Amino acid sequence: MTTVSQAVTPERISPINTIQHGLIATSRSLLRLRSNPAEIIGLTFQPLMFVALFVFVFGQALMGSWQDYRDFVLPGIIVQMVAFATIGTGMTLFTDIDKGIFDRFRSLPIARSAPLIGAVLGDLVRYVLSLVVILVVGFLIGFRPPGGVVGTLAGAGVVLIFALALCWIWVYLGLIAKTAMTLQMYAMTLMFPLTFGGSTFVSPEQMPDWMAWFASVNPVTSVTDTVRGLMLGGPVAGPFAMTLLWSAAIAVVFFPLAVRAYVRRT
Amino acid sequence: MTYAIQAEGLVKNFGTTRALDGVSLRASAGRVLGVLGPNGAGKTTAVRVLATLIAPDAGHATVNGFDVVRDAHQVRRRIGLTGQYAAVDEELSGAQNLVLIGRLLGLPGPQARARAAELLAEFDLTDAGDRRVKTYSGGMRRRLDLGASLVGRPSVLYLDEPTTGLDPRSRGQLWEMVRKLVADGVTVLLTTQYLEEADHLAHDIVVIDHGKVIATGTPDQLKDRVGGQILNVQPVMLEELDRLAGVVREVTGVEPNQGDTSVSAPVDDPAVLPAVVRRLDAAGIGVAELALRKATLDEVFLALTGHTAEPGGEPDAPAPSTPSEQPQQHVRTPS
């Protein structure tokens, strides 16, 4: 019996198939985003809140001028929001597994890694979206970074590099989490110290010694300092090297862990 | 007879729990194999092994001659899987779900859309095709899920408790669809807790309990195997149910099953019928209905495992006649 569809599934999965399947799985994430305006609103609302909170509520008190604090804090908020967005990658994977969609994908004659590639590439679009929202809001309230368009784009690129490494932690946790609650708990306990205990909102020099030490080794500090350097001017090379080092380290540890957790489920 | 699915001594442990304890089964090509068992018997684990989702710790299995571990990709090219929970993306429309799978299976866009439209029509979902799955009823989701497993025209289809939680009408619809697929030559492996479902759909049945196969055969063979026939007596006056049970116990020599309005007991010898009539007459118990009938699969299951198969059935309810540790009873299919 020959049927159309049996004729088209490949006898063996080639690297080209892997890319094809990964991209089709990515299109699913994008379709979800498009057909779910609530998610887009959620994705834009949080950055809006944080910009409003820090610039207009804390700004004046922290730096004596909300305009000065706006320029200081926007690169920090970009890093924090994109870092938060990586949690969503883990959540999506967890839901897919929970609902059995992963089982369906895994019972199909497609590249094993396609669902993972789809989840990560699809979420890259979400990361960009939250980044753009902050930049637009920033522009509207008068953020004109001296680094110009080039510096801003370079800064955005650095954040995305870091996000692409960081998201593998969430891919891993999303694959091994037993309940959505545990995943939520991981998110809180990991992301709050990381994104607040750095140069995100205040300079580490103003912190007590032990906290300043934590901030100085915190990867979020390196990323934030790099973005600040690129957008506002200042040293870039040092923090950028640290950012790359951290990104590589996170990826080297968590990419294989995630793949192993995924294969074991397979 | 050729077998589309063959499993030999499958073992799977999850931590200290032995989910499969040497399961062997065979599904003949173009027929429905019903895998019957209570919750936690190992049915879903068996399906997951046969669908290449997990590897067995021991034993092996083939689908259309391809090993589920070594030739997993070849197996995947031939199977469809519909799980207990509808595995479709709720955020997407029904059509988008089907097109996505078509694309993953290598169909070009227009063909994937055509196949999706075809399946939506077949499953009575055309009008809902562009709505998000979130808005679907349970029955619609299951139909879409079944449709999703058919995009690639599999020759072997796994249905893991496809009707659990469905209303009788949706269940009937799903059964109709399964029959159509089988008529088209698809081999179906169906797990279910509903004995009625197995009775309706399955050509062959494997009964699993505690990760072991405890009986195999056609539905009729299994029914014959257990006590042959069931005596069912309903008194005119419900107050006489207890006395009636006493008479049945004396005549048949087994503890009868006392329902709300009737008493039933397995019988081997048809001669008990007149004996029961005489004794009831002598005792002056009015009989509204008295019949000998074949055992239902429920009674078969009760006798084989010592507990009922229906959801919520007490797993360690007292065994009525056949202790569950009794050696495996195999009813061989004549070959």
XYZ file of C-alpha atoms in Angstrom:
601
model
C 0.000 0.000 0.000
C 1.507 3.273 -1.029
C 0.115 6.509 0.261
C 1.215 10.053 -0.332
C 2.340 10.771 3.182
C 4.252 7.553 3.671
C 6.157 8.305 0.534
C 7.268 11.686 1.861
C 8.501 10.824 5.357
C 12.256 10.420 5.005
C 13.834 6.994 5.289
C 16.497 8.551 7.519
C 16.647 11.926 9.276
C 19.258 14.154 7.636
C 20.595 17.420 9.094
C 18.445 19.209 6.513
C 15.380 17.406 7.871
C 16.378 18.496 11.358
C 16.461 22.131 10.284
C 13.157 21.776 8.396
C 11.415 20.097 11.319
C 12.899 22.585 13.768
C 11.614 25.493 11.699
C 8.136 23.985 11.357
C 8.065 23.497 15.129
C 9.170 27.130 15.458
C 6.286 28.233 13.262
C 3.999 26.599 15.799
C 5.350 28.820 18.589
C 4.812 31.847 16.371
C 1.274 30.793 15.478
C 0.554 30.423 19.178
C 1.830 33.913 19.811
C -0.212 35.351 16.973
C -3.419 33.577 17.889
C -3.058 34.478 21.530
C -3.213 38.260 21.971
C -3.445 37.812 25.738
C 0.107 36.501 25.751
C 1.343 39.504 23.797
C -0.408 41.843 26.210
C 1.185 39.970 29.106
C 4.540 40.172 27.398
C 4.268 43.947 27.007
C 2.554 44.737 30.275
C 5.319 43.516 32.559
C 8.051 45.681 30.937
C 5.688 48.664 31.042
C 5.087 48.119 34.745
C 8.772 47.832 35.516
C 9.704 50.931 33.555
C 6.935 52.911 35.271
C 7.826 51.543 38.692
C 11.548 52.162 38.585
C 11.700 55.348 36.554
C 8.763 57.212 38.035
C 8.406 55.687 41.510
C 11.998 55.053 42.600
C 13.884 57.215 40.103
C 13.788 60.545 41.847
C 14.584 59.021 45.253
C 17.448 56.895 43.960
C 19.305 59.410 41.823
C 17.759 62.784 42.515
C 16.470 63.011 38.961
C 14.173 60.486 37.310
C 15.652 61.379 33.922
C 19.132 60.361 35.064
C 17.809 57.181 36.619
C 15.816 56.425 33.451
C 19.019 56.339 31.433
C 20.797 54.265 34.057
C 18.035 51.737 34.657
C 16.647 51.047 31.166
C 19.541 48.761 30.131
C 19.032 46.935 33.442
C 15.313 46.492 32.863
C 16.009 45.168 29.367
C 18.300 42.499 30.807
C 15.870 41.615 33.566
C 12.819 41.384 31.305
C 14.557 39.247 28.719
C 15.907 37.033 31.493
C 12.363 36.688 32.844
C 11.118 35.854 29.354
C 13.439 32.819 29.275
C 11.381 31.324 32.122
C 8.498 31.185 29.657
C 10.479 28.756 27.510
C 10.554 26.273 30.378
C 6.881 26.847 31.114
C 5.882 26.211 27.509
C 7.899 23.003 27.393
C 6.420 21.870 30.678
C 2.866 22.458 29.413
C 3.616 20.650 26.166
C 4.864 17.633 28.066
C 2.015 17.818 30.549
C -0.610 17.958 27.812
C 0.910 15.131 25.823
C 1.816 17.273 22.811
C 5.439 16.189 23.207
C 4.368 12.564 23.060
C 2.599 13.246 19.802
C 5.718 14.929 18.352
C 7.912 12.120 19.580
C 5.715 9.482 17.997
C 6.175 11.165 14.612
C 8.994 10.263 12.211
C 10.694 13.637 12.677
C 14.022 14.860 14.030
C 14.194 14.169 17.756
C 15.392 17.644 18.568
C 12.747 19.489 16.512
C 10.422 20.269 19.453
C 13.335 21.698 21.470
C 14.625 23.754 18.564
C 11.100 25.000 17.930
C 10.608 25.987 21.543
C 13.876 27.929 21.766
C 13.773 29.617 18.353
C 10.101 30.463 18.771
C 10.814 32.065 22.119
C 13.656 34.092 20.689
C 10.893 36.059 18.991
C 9.275 36.661 22.368
C 12.572 37.848 23.804
C 12.927 40.320 20.949
C 9.359 41.449 21.507
C 9.880 42.307 25.171
C 13.132 44.030 24.249
C 11.415 46.163 21.629
C 8.621 47.099 24.022
C 11.092 48.515 26.552
C 13.039 50.396 23.893
C 9.853 51.922 22.480
C 8.562 52.879 25.919
C 12.007 54.232 26.758
C 12.023 56.303 23.594
C 8.582 57.687 24.432
C 9.726 58.861 27.872
C 12.824 60.493 26.456
C 15.485 57.764 26.484
C 18.026 58.812 23.830
C 21.081 56.642 24.397
C 24.359 58.285 23.341
C 25.400 54.996 21.772
C 22.807 55.685 19.074
C 21.143 53.090 16.905
C 24.335 51.058 16.533
C 25.018 50.964 20.256
C 21.395 50.106 21.025
C 21.279 47.279 18.501
C 24.624 45.947 19.711
C 23.298 46.036 23.278
C 20.166 44.187 22.228
C 22.326 41.584 20.506
C 24.341 40.995 23.671
C 21.163 40.491 25.711
C 19.906 37.958 23.176
C 23.182 36.024 23.247
C 22.885 35.783 27.003
C 19.180 34.846 26.760
C 19.935 32.047 24.294
C 22.332 30.561 26.833
C 20.153 31.205 29.864
C 17.070 29.632 28.277
C 18.738 26.198 28.400
C 18.506 26.316 32.182
C 14.759 26.670 31.733
C 14.561 24.069 29.021
C 16.268 21.700 31.447
C 14.078 22.646 34.411
C 10.944 22.505 32.244
C 11.868 18.965 31.219
C 12.555 17.672 34.712
C 9.955 19.595 36.750
C 7.232 17.391 38.170
C 4.665 20.143 38.620
C 4.115 23.676 37.351
C 4.421 24.827 40.968
C 7.983 23.563 41.354
C 8.900 25.263 38.118
C 7.395 28.505 39.381
C 9.403 28.106 42.573
C 12.647 27.547 40.665
C 11.847 30.681 38.703
C 11.394 32.821 41.805
C 14.372 31.516 43.732
C 16.723 31.692 40.782
C 15.683 34.775 38.892
C 15.066 37.186 41.731
C 18.555 37.065 43.257
C 20.116 37.019 39.797
C 18.270 39.978 38.343
C 18.051 42.144 41.477
C 21.395 41.212 43.030
C 23.409 42.833 40.275
C 24.088 46.178 38.711
C 20.564 46.095 37.269
C 18.986 48.781 39.436
C 21.776 50.279 41.543
C 25.521 50.345 41.348
C 27.054 47.491 43.398
C 29.319 50.078 45.104
C 26.314 51.156 47.149
C 25.793 47.621 48.507
C 27.323 46.050 51.633
C 30.540 44.149 50.896
C 29.088 40.647 50.693
C 26.264 41.767 48.422
C 28.665 43.788 46.282
C 30.777 40.659 45.947
C 27.759 38.640 44.817
C 26.840 41.370 42.347
C 30.367 41.447 40.978
C 30.328 37.741 40.101
C 26.688 37.759 38.978
C 26.444 37.200 35.195
C 23.535 39.629 35.067
C 25.956 42.371 36.171
C 28.297 41.579 33.281
C 25.471 41.639 30.775
C 23.968 44.830 32.194
C 27.354 46.574 32.265
C 27.994 45.568 28.663
C 24.623 46.878 27.519
C 25.180 50.110 29.484
C 28.597 50.505 27.944
C 27.217 50.036 24.437
C 24.151 52.225 24.872
C 25.400 54.910 27.227
C 29.157 54.764 26.732
C 31.717 53.290 29.111
C 33.884 50.179 29.312
C 32.593 47.338 27.149
C 35.432 44.904 26.538
C 35.772 43.623 30.114
C 32.086 42.987 30.895
C 31.498 41.692 27.372
C 34.241 39.089 27.774
C 32.667 38.062 31.085
C 29.234 37.885 29.421
C 30.543 35.580 26.715
C 32.320 33.474 29.305
C 29.176 33.151 31.424
C 26.960 32.453 28.416
C 29.329 29.751 27.240
C 29.568 28.265 30.726
C 25.785 28.139 31.171
C 25.293 26.660 27.706
C 28.064 24.094 28.161
C 26.497 22.855 31.390
C 22.794 23.104 30.670
C 22.558 22.300 26.972
C 23.845 18.734 27.476
C 21.794 18.382 30.671
C 18.669 19.455 28.816
C 19.366 17.179 25.880
C 19.990 14.284 28.249
C 16.772 14.941 30.158
C 14.978 15.142 26.837
C 16.459 11.932 25.492
C 15.653 10.121 28.694
C 12.046 11.143 28.277
C 12.348 9.780 24.780
C -2.105 -14.862 9.961
C 0.420 -12.024 10.057
C 0.988 -9.929 13.090
C 1.299 -6.155 12.867
C 2.440 -5.883 16.471
C 4.432 -8.476 18.333
C 5.725 -7.997 21.856
C 7.736 -10.544 23.775
C 8.379 -10.400 27.522
C 8.263 -6.626 27.923
C 9.539 -5.402 31.281
C 9.541 -1.797 32.400
C 10.378 -0.479 35.859
C 9.763 3.009 37.167
C 11.930 3.251 40.247
C 10.762 0.347 42.406
C 7.445 -0.034 40.603
C 7.311 -2.745 37.984
C 4.876 -1.346 35.451
C 5.356 -4.165 32.950
C 6.273 -7.598 34.201
C 6.894 -9.647 31.088
C 4.060 -8.652 28.789
C 3.742 -10.570 25.541
C 1.051 -9.806 23.029
C 0.282 -10.006 19.334
C -2.028 -7.929 17.215
C -3.119 -9.450 13.927
C -2.916 -7.169 10.927
C -6.172 -5.458 10.134
C -7.834 -6.375 13.435
C -8.518 -4.653 16.734
C -6.607 -5.882 19.752
C -8.214 -4.749 22.978
C -5.859 -4.358 25.920
C -8.002 -4.527 28.984
C -7.107 -3.768 32.552
C -7.789 -1.550 35.536
C -6.020 1.735 36.241
C -2.320 1.192 36.780
C -2.326 -2.273 35.203
C 0.379 -1.241 32.751
C -1.726 -0.601 29.654
C -0.417 2.879 28.971
C 3.175 1.825 29.637
C 2.771 -0.967 27.098
C 1.439 1.500 24.528
C 4.294 3.904 25.221
C 6.825 1.146 24.594
C 5.074 0.041 21.400
C 4.872 3.667 20.211
C 8.658 4.128 20.730
C 8.143 6.723 23.494
C 10.008 4.687 26.101
C 12.407 1.793 25.798
C 11.652 -1.430 27.656
C 14.103 -2.605 30.340
C 13.839 -6.131 28.977
C 12.031 -7.941 26.206
C 11.473 -6.666 22.691
C 8.708 -5.678 20.361
C 8.234 -5.182 16.655
C 5.730 -3.209 14.615
C 5.351 -4.392 11.028
C 8.595 -6.241 11.577
C 10.574 -3.219 12.789
C 12.055 -3.240 16.275
C 10.619 -0.458 18.456
C 14.057 0.351 19.893
C 16.538 -0.302 17.064
C 14.324 0.804 14.179
C 12.286 3.378 16.109
C 12.232 5.783 13.193
C 10.829 3.131 10.850
C 8.192 2.267 13.440
C 7.229 5.945 13.767
C 6.711 6.140 10.020
C 3.952 3.556 10.353
C 2.119 4.334 13.567
C -0.429 6.801 14.861
C -0.949 7.519 18.548
C -3.970 8.892 20.330
C -3.447 9.166 24.023
C -5.706 9.320 27.005
C -5.465 13.084 27.013
C -6.102 14.951 23.826
C -2.610 15.917 22.695
C -3.461 18.881 20.543
C -2.350 22.481 20.902
C -5.200 24.349 22.561
C -3.919 27.734 21.450
C -4.113 26.789 17.789
C -7.172 26.087 15.680
C -8.119 22.545 14.755
C -6.987 23.144 11.183
C -3.651 24.639 12.301
C -2.992 21.582 14.450
C -3.552 19.210 11.552
C -1.597 21.328 9.063
C 1.332 21.491 11.485
C 1.516 17.705 11.663
C 1.107 17.402 7.908
C 4.018 19.793 7.414
C 6.154 17.881 9.904
C 5.377 14.722 7.964
C 6.786 16.364 4.863
C 3.611 17.400 3.082
C 4.009 20.683 1.171
C 1.749 23.491 2.425
C -1.170 23.044 -0.004
C -1.214 19.268 0.466
C -1.031 19.615 4.238
C -4.001 21.980 4.127
C -5.924 19.627 1.844
C -5.286 16.695 4.152
C -6.351 18.778 7.154
C -9.605 19.785 5.433
C -10.229 16.164 4.517
C -9.782 14.990 8.113
C -11.841 17.835 9.551
C -14.692 16.839 7.217
C -14.336 13.189 8.103
C -14.507 13.965 11.815
C -17.375 16.392 11.544
C -15.207 19.352 12.523
C -15.273 21.440 9.362
C -17.306 24.230 10.943
C -15.042 24.345 13.983
C -11.849 24.004 11.952
C -10.802 27.627 12.301
C -11.752 27.941 15.945
C -9.173 27.591 18.663
C -9.141 24.105 20.195
C -9.600 25.755 23.603
C -13.234 26.342 22.642
C -13.877 22.692 21.676
C -15.940 20.242 23.712
C -14.294 17.100 25.078
C -15.721 14.979 22.297
C -14.517 17.390 19.619
C -11.018 17.393 21.079
C -10.851 13.609 21.026
C -12.010 13.560 17.436
C -9.396 16.127 16.488
C -6.789 14.138 18.399
C -7.744 11.001 16.508
C -7.618 13.015 13.283
C -4.150 14.262 14.210
C -2.921 10.696 14.597
C -4.233 9.850 11.136
C -2.608 12.663 9.128
C 0.199 10.345 8.020
C -2.198 7.475 7.201
C -0.674 5.055 9.715
C -1.118 1.344 9.200
C -0.979 0.731 12.961
C -2.988 2.890 15.321
C -2.706 3.033 19.095
C -5.741 4.264 20.954
C -4.945 4.667 24.623
C -8.252 4.907 26.464
C -9.728 6.994 23.675
C -13.174 7.359 25.224
C -12.354 7.846 28.914
C -14.533 10.667 30.166
C -16.630 10.922 27.006
C -20.402 10.982 26.990
C -22.131 7.935 25.446
C -22.923 9.739 22.196
C -19.321 10.849 21.583
C -18.180 7.381 22.540
C -20.476 5.849 19.951
C -19.159 8.267 17.311
C -15.591 7.329 18.108
C -16.381 3.636 17.899
C -17.902 4.196 14.479
C -14.699 5.893 13.334
C -12.548 3.069 14.636
C -14.683 0.549 12.766
C -14.255 2.543 9.565
C -10.472 2.597 9.993
C -10.365 -1.133 10.553
C -12.475 -1.638 7.448
C -9.751 0.298 5.606
C -7.172 -2.198 6.818
C -5.683 -0.341 9.778
C -4.506 -2.429 12.720
C -5.742 -0.976 15.998
C -4.419 -1.523 19.493
C -7.009 -0.203 21.894
C -6.572 0.079 25.626
C -9.647 0.572 27.700
C -11.120 0.213 31.133
C -14.547 -0.164 29.620
C -15.277 -3.787 29.008
C -18.277 -2.825 26.948
C -15.923 -0.954 24.621
C -13.649 -3.953 24.196
C -16.694 -6.145 23.628
C -17.912 -3.804 20.879
C -14.647 -3.156 19.081
C -12.035 -5.782 19.788
C -11.532 -8.937 17.750
C -8.987 -10.172 20.249
C -8.448 -9.254 23.857
C -5.463 -9.249 26.182
C -6.241 -8.795 29.846
C -3.455 -7.128 31.826
C -3.274 -6.800 35.573
C -0.288 -5.733 37.682
C 1.901 -5.585 34.583
C 1.166 -9.172 33.582
C -0.988 -10.710 30.901
C -3.549 -12.802 32.749
C -5.702 -13.899 29.826
C -5.878 -13.716 26.059
C -8.537 -14.709 23.559
C -11.520 -13.495 21.625
C -14.299 -11.883 23.674
C -16.414 -15.027 23.279
C -13.591 -17.324 24.294
C -13.000 -15.282 27.412
C -16.662 -15.366 28.290
C -16.823 -19.123 27.758
C -13.736 -19.531 29.857
C -15.376 -18.067 32.927
C -18.131 -20.275 34.249
C -19.749 -20.416 30.859
C -23.086 -18.940 31.779
C -24.646 -16.681 34.339
C -27.913 -17.371 36.104
C -29.877 -14.220 36.731
C -32.991 -14.185 38.926
C -35.160 -11.243 39.816
C -37.822 -11.649 42.524
C -41.280 -10.087 42.346
C -40.843 -8.701 45.855
C -37.519 -7.045 46.489
C -37.759 -7.929 50.190
C -37.248 -11.535 49.170
C -33.860 -10.809 47.604
C -31.972 -12.285 50.570
C -34.024 -15.467 50.671
C -33.677 -15.757 46.926
C -29.898 -15.425 47.227
C -29.948 -18.209 49.813
C -31.748 -20.562 47.443
C -29.391 -19.762 44.579
C -26.409 -20.345 46.878
C -27.702 -23.769 47.900
C -28.401 -24.912 44.358
C -25.285 -23.569 42.626
C -22.877 -24.025 45.493
C -21.273 -20.598 44.942
C -21.767 -17.263 46.641
C -24.162 -15.364 44.354
C -23.637 -11.761 43.327
C -26.469 -9.770 44.874
C -27.492 -6.656 42.948
C -30.109 -4.055 43.795
C -32.952 -5.910 42.129
C -31.561 -9.292 41.156
C -29.224 -12.097 42.092
C -26.721 -13.640 39.704
C -24.313 -16.548 39.883
C -22.059 -18.337 37.413
C -23.274 -21.827 36.510
C -21.542 -24.667 34.701
C -24.439 -27.094 34.522
C -27.630 -25.976 32.725
C -29.558 -28.470 34.866
C -29.469 -26.013 37.753
C -32.155 -23.999 35.988
C -35.030 -26.413 36.639
C -33.609 -27.097 40.094
C -33.729 -23.418 40.956
C -37.274 -23.126 39.636
C -38.441 -26.070 41.754
C -36.749 -24.752 44.901
C -38.082 -21.225 44.447
C -41.566 -22.590 43.877
C -41.330 -24.707 47.023
C -40.118 -21.694 48.987
C -42.966 -19.600 47.619
C -40.728 -16.889 46.186
C -42.350 -15.165 43.217
C -39.994 -14.773 40.279
C -40.276 -11.803 37.937
C -37.444 -12.837 35.667
C -35.210 -15.831 35.436
C -32.593 -16.252 32.767
C -29.368 -17.936 31.775
C -27.054 -15.667 29.835
C -23.447 -15.499 28.739
C -21.065 -13.826 31.133
C -20.328 -10.179 30.411
C -16.703 -9.138 30.108
C -17.168 -7.396 33.462
C -17.839 -10.743 35.078
C -14.933 -12.256 33.179
C -12.671 -9.567 34.498
C -13.951 -9.970 38.032
C -13.337 -13.693 37.895
C -9.859 -13.319 36.349
C -8.492 -10.588 38.555
C -10.608 -10.621 41.644
C -11.591 -7.012 41.154
C -13.689 -4.991 38.777
C -12.178 -3.122 35.858
C -14.355 -0.048 35.915
C -12.773 3.180 37.112
C -13.149 3.507 40.825
C -13.292 -0.268 41.234
C -11.594 -1.179 44.487
C -8.244 -2.677 43.503
C -8.109 -5.017 46.458
C -11.733 -5.914 46.875
C -12.220 -9.457 48.190
C -11.903 -12.037 45.457
C -15.212 -13.786 44.880
C -14.252 -17.107 43.352
C -10.897 -16.885 41.614
C -8.008 -15.678 43.732
C -5.843 -13.246 41.817
C -2.665 -15.167 42.519
C -4.042 -18.098 40.565
C -1.690 -19.126 37.745
C -2.157 -17.384 34.446
C -5.146 -18.562 32.501
C -4.450 -18.554 28.820
C -7.112 -19.046 26.260
C -5.245 -19.817 23.095
C -6.561 -18.517 19.831
C -6.823 -21.474 17.476
C -4.224 -20.944 14.812
